[in-house]
Coordinates of C-alpha atoms in Angstrom, one line a residue:
X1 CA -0.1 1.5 -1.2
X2 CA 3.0 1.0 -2.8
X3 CA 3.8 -1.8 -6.0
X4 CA 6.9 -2.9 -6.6
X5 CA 10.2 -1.0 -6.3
X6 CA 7.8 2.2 -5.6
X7 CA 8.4 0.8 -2.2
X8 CA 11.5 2.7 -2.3
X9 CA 10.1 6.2 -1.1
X10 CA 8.2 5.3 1.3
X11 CA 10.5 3.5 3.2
X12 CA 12.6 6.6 3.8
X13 CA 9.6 8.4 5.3
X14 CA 8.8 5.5 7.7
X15 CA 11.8 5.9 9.1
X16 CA 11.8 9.7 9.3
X17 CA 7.7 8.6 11.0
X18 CA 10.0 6.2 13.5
X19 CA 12.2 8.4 14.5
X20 CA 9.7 11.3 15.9
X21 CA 7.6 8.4 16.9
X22 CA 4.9 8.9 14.3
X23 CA 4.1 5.4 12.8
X24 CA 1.0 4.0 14.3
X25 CA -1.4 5.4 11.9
X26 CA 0.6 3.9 8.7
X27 CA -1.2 1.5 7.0
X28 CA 0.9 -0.6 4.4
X29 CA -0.3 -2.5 1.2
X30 CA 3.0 -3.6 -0.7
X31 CA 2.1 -5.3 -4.2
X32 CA 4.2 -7.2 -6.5
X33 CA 3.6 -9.7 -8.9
X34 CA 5.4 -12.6 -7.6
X35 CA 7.5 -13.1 -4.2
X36 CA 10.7 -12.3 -6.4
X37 CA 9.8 -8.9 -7.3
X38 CA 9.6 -7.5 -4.1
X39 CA 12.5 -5.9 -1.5
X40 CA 13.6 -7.9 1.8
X41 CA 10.7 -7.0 4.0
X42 CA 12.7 -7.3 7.6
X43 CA 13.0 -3.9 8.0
X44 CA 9.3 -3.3 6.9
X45 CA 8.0 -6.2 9.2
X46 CA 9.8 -4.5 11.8
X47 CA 8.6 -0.7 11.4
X48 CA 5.1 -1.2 10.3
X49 CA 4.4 -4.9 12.2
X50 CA 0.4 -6.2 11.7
X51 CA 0.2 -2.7 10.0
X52 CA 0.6 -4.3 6.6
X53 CA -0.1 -6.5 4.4
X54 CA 2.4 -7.9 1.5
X55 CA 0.1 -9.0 -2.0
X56 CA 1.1 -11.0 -4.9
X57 CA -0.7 -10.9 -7.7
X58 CA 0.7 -13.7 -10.1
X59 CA 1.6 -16.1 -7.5
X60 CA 0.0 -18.4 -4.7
X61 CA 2.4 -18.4 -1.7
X62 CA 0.7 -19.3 1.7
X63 CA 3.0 -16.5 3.4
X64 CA 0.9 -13.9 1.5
X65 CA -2.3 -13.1 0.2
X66 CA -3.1 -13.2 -3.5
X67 CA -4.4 -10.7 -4.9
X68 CA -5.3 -7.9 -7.0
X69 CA -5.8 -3.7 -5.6
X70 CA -9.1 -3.4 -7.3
X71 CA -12.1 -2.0 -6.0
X72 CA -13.5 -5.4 -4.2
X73 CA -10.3 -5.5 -2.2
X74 CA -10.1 -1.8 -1.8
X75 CA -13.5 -1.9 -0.2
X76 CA -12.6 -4.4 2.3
X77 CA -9.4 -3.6 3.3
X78 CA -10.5 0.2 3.9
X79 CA -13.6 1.6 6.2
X80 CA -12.4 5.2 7.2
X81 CA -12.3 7.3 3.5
X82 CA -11.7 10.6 5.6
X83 CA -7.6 9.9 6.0
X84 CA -4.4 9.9 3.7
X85 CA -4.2 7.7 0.6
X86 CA -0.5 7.5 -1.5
X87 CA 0.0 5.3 -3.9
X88 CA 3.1 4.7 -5.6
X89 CA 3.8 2.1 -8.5
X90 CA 3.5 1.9 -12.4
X91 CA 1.3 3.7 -13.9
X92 CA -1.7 1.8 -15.0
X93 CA -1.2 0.4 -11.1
X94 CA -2.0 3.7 -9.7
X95 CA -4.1 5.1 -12.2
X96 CA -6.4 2.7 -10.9
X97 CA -6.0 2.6 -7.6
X98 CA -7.1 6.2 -7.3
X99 CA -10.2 5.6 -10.2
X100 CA -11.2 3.0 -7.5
X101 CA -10.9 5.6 -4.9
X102 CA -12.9 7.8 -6.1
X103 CA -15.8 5.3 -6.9
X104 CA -15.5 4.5 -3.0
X105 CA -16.1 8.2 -2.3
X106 CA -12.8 8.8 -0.9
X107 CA -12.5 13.1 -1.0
X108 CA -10.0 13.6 -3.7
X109 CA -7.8 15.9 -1.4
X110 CA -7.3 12.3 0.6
X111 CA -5.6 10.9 -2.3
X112 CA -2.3 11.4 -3.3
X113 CA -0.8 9.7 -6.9
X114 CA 2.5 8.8 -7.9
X115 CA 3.2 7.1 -10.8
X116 CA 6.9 5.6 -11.6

């Protein structure tokens, strides 16, 4: 799960995944508030295909869904808890994101904080 320009590290590690063709069990959130705020996503449509899923949360756009990473979402979007969480945005972002994740009973050795 990545929000805005915290993007930026995990891009070079799908391509490090790519190359020793390592990919298919990458999941991708990508939040940002509005369509503006987020990188060209070519190169992640391209790596990560239905494997993601790019969120606004201040605007409606039909190309993406609105929304917010709380808990509700969280517990849709994610069924197996016993696999890799890193999340990677502002603080308050990610400080939630792993409260939340821990209230779903994800293992805290599964989740894996980064706050920029």
């Amino acid at each position: 799960m990545a929000g805005s320009t915290a993007i930026t590290p995990f891009l070079a590690i799908f391509r490090m995944l790519e190359q020793k063709n390592k990919l298919e069990n990458i999941k991708l959130l990508y939040a940002n508030k509005t369509s503006k705020d987020k990188i060209p996503e070519n190169g992640l449509s391209i790596l990560l295909e239905e494997r993601m899923q790019f969120i606004l949360t201040k605007e409606d756009r039909s190309e993406y869904k609105k929304a917010y990473l709380d808990l509700d979402f969280l517990r849709h979007k994610i069924q197996n808890k016993q696999q890799y969480f890193c999340v990677c945005g502002p603080a308050e972002m990610t400080k939630h994101i792993g409260q939340n994740l821990k209230t779903m009973a994800v293992e805290e050795r599964f989740i894996i904080l980064d706050d920029q």
